[in-house]
Tab-separated table of C-alpha atoms in Angstrom:
chain	number	residue	atom	x	y	z
A	65	MET	CA	84.953	62.637	183.334
A	66	THR	CA	85.238	59.125	182.094
A	67	ALA	CA	82.005	56.936	181.119
A	68	PRO	CA	82.144	54.039	183.118
A	69	ALA	CA	82.168	50.391	181.520
A	70	ASP	CA	79.949	48.068	180.607
A	71	LEU	CA	79.068	45.938	183.468
A	72	PRO	CA	79.343	42.399	182.920
A	73	ALA	CA	76.422	40.344	182.900
A	74	PRO	CA	75.565	37.803	186.373
A	75	ALA	CA	77.085	34.529	185.899
A	76	GLY	CA	74.712	31.855	184.537
A	77	SER	CA	72.211	34.626	183.086
A	78	PRO	CA	71.841	33.887	179.162
A	79	ALA	CA	73.393	36.544	176.878
A	80	PRO	CA	70.883	38.980	175.373
A	81	GLY	CA	72.164	37.512	171.760
A	82	ALA	CA	70.989	34.051	172.642
A	83	ARG	CA	67.391	35.127	173.820
A	84	ARG	CA	67.302	36.774	170.417
A	85	GLU	CA	68.414	33.544	168.074
A	86	ARG	CA	65.323	31.775	169.869
A	87	ALA	CA	63.134	34.638	169.701
A	88	LEU	CA	63.470	34.465	166.191
A	89	ALA	CA	63.514	30.484	165.355
A	90	MET	CA	60.291	30.572	167.251
A	91	VAL	CA	59.122	33.424	164.571
A	92	ALA	CA	60.320	31.456	161.778
A	93	CYS	CA	58.355	28.528	162.775
A	94	LEU	CA	55.180	30.253	163.348
A	95	VAL	CA	56.442	31.458	159.787
A	96	GLY	CA	57.008	28.604	158.301
A	97	SER	CA	54.000	26.734	159.677
A	98	ALA	CA	51.819	29.803	159.006
A	99	VAL	CA	52.971	30.040	155.296
A	100	VAL	CA	52.113	25.949	154.927
A	101	LEU	CA	48.278	26.122	156.427
A	102	PHE	CA	47.497	28.642	154.799
A	103	SER	CA	48.663	27.589	151.385
A	104	ALA	CA	47.077	24.358	151.881
A	105	SER	CA	43.471	25.903	152.127
A	106	ALA	CA	43.732	27.692	148.656
A	107	THR	CA	43.341	26.340	145.414
A	108	TRP	CA	46.630	24.136	144.171
A	109	VAL	CA	45.578	22.407	140.608
A	110	SER	CA	42.390	22.803	138.483
A	111	ALA	CA	41.130	20.685	135.862
A	112	GLN	CA	38.375	18.513	133.726
A	113	VAL	CA	37.417	15.435	134.938
A	114	GLN	CA	35.734	13.000	132.654
A	115	ALA	CA	34.997	9.391	132.825
A	116	GLY	CA	36.541	7.543	130.111
A	117	THR	CA	36.839	3.607	129.171
A	118	GLY	CA	40.586	2.305	129.312
A	119	GLY	CA	41.977	5.257	129.953
A	120	GLN	CA	40.857	6.266	126.387
A	121	ALA	CA	38.953	9.713	125.276
A	122	SER	CA	35.456	8.323	124.628
A	123	ALA	CA	33.805	8.963	127.435
A	124	VAL	CA	30.800	8.975	128.528
A	125	ALA	CA	29.970	11.614	130.067
A	126	ALA	CA	30.681	15.345	129.830
A	127	PRO	CA	33.922	16.621	132.107
A	128	LEU	CA	32.966	18.083	135.184
A	129	PRO	CA	35.057	21.405	136.309
A	130	VAL	CA	37.166	20.113	140.245
A	131	LYS	CA	39.640	22.284	141.873
A	132	TRP	CA	41.678	20.690	144.373
A	133	SER	CA	42.780	22.629	147.415
A	134	GLY	CA	45.863	21.474	149.396
A	135	GLU	CA	44.076	19.667	152.551
A	136	SER	CA	43.278	17.304	149.309
A	137	LEU	CA	45.919	16.998	147.957
A	138	ALA	CA	48.582	17.027	150.822
A	139	PRO	CA	46.709	15.970	154.308
A	140	ALA	CA	50.082	15.134	155.738
A	141	ALA	CA	51.422	18.658	155.118
A	142	THR	CA	49.094	20.346	157.120
A	143	ALA	CA	49.418	17.962	159.660
A	144	LEU	CA	53.486	18.550	159.688
A	145	ALA	CA	52.677	21.882	159.788
A	146	LEU	CA	50.730	22.140	162.954
A	147	LEU	CA	53.457	20.235	164.550
A	148	GLY	CA	55.564	22.832	163.720
A	149	LEU	CA	53.220	25.230	165.473
A	150	ALA	CA	53.401	22.681	168.684
A	151	ALA	CA	57.700	23.132	168.303
A	152	THR	CA	56.960	26.929	168.808
A	153	LEU	CA	56.275	26.745	172.438
A	154	ALA	CA	58.270	23.522	172.638
A	155	ILE	CA	61.379	25.394	172.265
A	156	ILE	CA	60.959	27.795	174.524
A	157	ALA	CA	59.695	25.228	177.264
A	158	THR	CA	62.790	22.553	176.814
A	159	ARG	CA	66.050	22.757	178.049
A	160	ARG	CA	68.830	21.047	175.640
A	161	VAL	CA	68.300	17.612	175.464
A	162	GLY	CA	64.592	17.563	175.351
A	163	ARG	CA	64.863	21.074	172.663
A	164	THR	CA	67.041	19.096	170.911
A	165	LEU	CA	64.899	16.452	170.248
A	166	VAL	CA	62.637	19.528	169.174
A	167	GLY	CA	65.020	20.286	166.485
A	168	VAL	CA	65.494	17.317	164.957
A	169	LEU	CA	61.358	16.304	165.037
A	170	LEU	CA	61.355	20.109	163.141
A	171	ALA	CA	63.779	19.664	160.661
A	172	GLY	CA	62.223	16.329	159.764
A	173	ALA	CA	58.284	18.266	159.494
A	174	GLY	CA	59.748	20.602	157.069
A	175	VAL	CA	61.843	18.436	154.739
A	176	ALA	CA	59.098	15.971	154.750
A	177	ILE	CA	56.963	18.824	153.629
A	178	PHE	CA	59.477	20.011	150.921
A	179	LEU	CA	59.534	16.565	149.338
A	180	ILE	CA	55.668	16.196	149.304
A	181	VAL	CA	54.191	19.246	148.017
A	182	GLY	CA	57.482	19.883	145.850
A	183	GLY	CA	56.567	16.553	143.874
A	184	ILE	CA	52.853	17.629	143.526
A	185	ALA	CA	54.013	21.434	142.737
A	186	LEU	CA	56.220	19.359	139.546
A	187	ASP	CA	53.192	17.076	138.822
A	188	PRO	CA	50.810	16.736	140.561
A	189	MET	CA	48.932	14.130	138.083
A	190	ALA	CA	49.134	11.170	140.121
A	191	ALA	CA	47.584	12.874	143.017
A	192	VAL	CA	45.318	14.588	141.799
A	193	ARG	CA	44.025	10.515	140.308
A	194	GLY	CA	43.848	9.383	143.910
A	195	THR	CA	41.699	12.207	145.105
A	196	ASP	CA	38.244	11.609	147.064
A	197	GLU	CA	36.405	13.944	144.056
A	198	VAL	CA	38.049	11.658	141.371
A	199	ARG	CA	36.918	8.831	142.707
A	200	ALA	CA	33.265	10.053	143.209
A	201	LEU	CA	32.966	11.307	139.889
A	202	VAL	CA	34.394	7.956	138.039
A	203	PRO	CA	33.769	5.345	140.532
A	204	ILE	CA	34.091	2.688	137.790
A	205	GLY	CA	37.018	2.699	134.764
A	206	ASP	CA	40.250	5.149	134.522
A	207	PRO	CA	39.043	8.882	134.657
A	208	THR	CA	40.449	12.449	132.076
A	209	ILE	CA	42.149	14.341	133.637
A	210	LEU	CA	41.634	17.221	131.003
A	211	ASP	CA	42.858	20.868	130.688
A	212	LEU	CA	44.825	20.819	134.127
A	213	SER	CA	46.636	24.183	135.299
A	214	ARG	CA	48.298	24.789	138.858
A	215	THR	CA	48.365	27.565	140.536
A	216	VAL	CA	51.358	29.235	143.194
A	217	ALA	CA	50.088	27.814	146.120
A	218	PRO	CA	51.989	24.808	146.334
A	219	TRP	CA	55.146	26.660	146.202
A	220	LEU	CA	54.262	28.856	148.789
A	221	ALA	CA	53.761	25.259	150.945
A	222	SER	CA	56.929	24.066	149.855
A	223	PHE	CA	59.134	27.302	150.934
A	224	GLY	CA	56.820	27.042	154.163
A	225	GLY	CA	58.426	23.371	154.647
A	226	LEU	CA	61.920	24.641	153.725
A	227	VAL	CA	61.856	27.224	156.836
A	228	LEU	CA	60.762	24.708	159.548
A	229	ALA	CA	63.983	22.337	158.014
A	230	ILE	CA	66.691	25.053	158.147
A	231	THR	CA	65.264	26.387	161.271
A	232	GLY	CA	65.317	23.047	162.898
A	233	ALA	CA	68.746	23.218	162.166
A	234	VAL	CA	69.692	26.033	163.939
A	235	VAL	CA	67.751	24.653	166.935
A	236	VAL	CA	69.911	21.222	166.753
A	237	ALA	CA	72.931	23.732	166.209
A	238	ARG	CA	72.081	26.152	169.336
A	239	ALA	CA	70.024	24.270	171.339
A	240	GLY	CA	72.546	24.538	174.127
A	241	THR	CA	73.317	27.765	174.055
A	242	TRP	CA	69.654	29.310	174.803
A	243	PRO	CA	68.169	29.983	178.373
A	244	ALA	CA	64.854	27.681	178.978
A	245	MET	CA	62.003	28.785	180.450
A	246	SER	CA	62.329	30.774	183.820
A	247	GLY	CA	63.325	29.305	187.032
A	248	ARG	CA	60.565	31.192	189.298
A	249	TYR	CA	57.497	28.008	188.048
A	250	GLN	CA	59.635	25.762	189.524
A	251	ALA	CA	59.211	24.349	193.240
A	252	ARG	CA	62.085	25.836	195.619
A	253	ALA	CA	65.005	23.415	196.235
A	254	ALA	CA	64.428	23.346	200.130
A	255	ALA	CA	67.032	24.331	202.261
A	256	PRO	CA	69.194	23.119	205.094
A	257	ALA	CA	67.007	25.983	207.496
A	258	ASP	CA	63.635	24.302	206.843
A	259	ALA	CA	64.959	20.598	207.623
A	260	TRP	CA	66.203	22.530	210.980
A	261	ASP	CA	62.906	24.008	211.734
A	262	ALA	CA	60.782	20.669	210.647
A	263	ILE	CA	62.956	18.908	213.379
A	264	GLU	CA	62.160	21.229	216.188
A	265	ARG	CA	58.415	20.895	214.959
A	266	GLY	CA	58.913	17.417	215.855
A	267	GLN	CA	58.718	16.338	212.073
A	268	ASP	CA	60.887	13.803	210.340
A	269	PRO	CA	62.383	16.199	207.678
A	270	THR	CA	62.905	13.085	205.463
């Protein structure tokens, strides 16, 4: 006996591949945002802060050890990562135009995280000097930053931003092919029979 051929999907029904792509994009949003948020809570930079005079090494106090997290050095990255988490739900809740806008915002947030965090990973000195920790230790004069060391955390956060940027670009490119939230949550459209029933009850159907 010949095996029956696969039946075609009903008209208007989204292809399984489209649902799979949408699910993968949502997972990528979660992963990218989680990596940025997790990395932001870790130590990025540690150093010795010493109060100097005119930027010279002569100090009036002994150097104090300070550690900076991503939340201190790059607070904007944390806010943008939260936008990535919100985009996870927006991908499934919106339709073509709205989803395209979500993709643009997501890509922009990812690029911003990548640039902000990447700059700090390459040269954290400027960001360190402008933190509240340094201003609290050296309210007057130029601080001297000694023995500065970096961790891998900012590079991980930068990778998370790259994931969000790529995911946003994919969302923009594929927005029109992915299904939206099920229509069973939408109000049922009025049928012609409903209007006739209203007339028979003496009600104005309009």
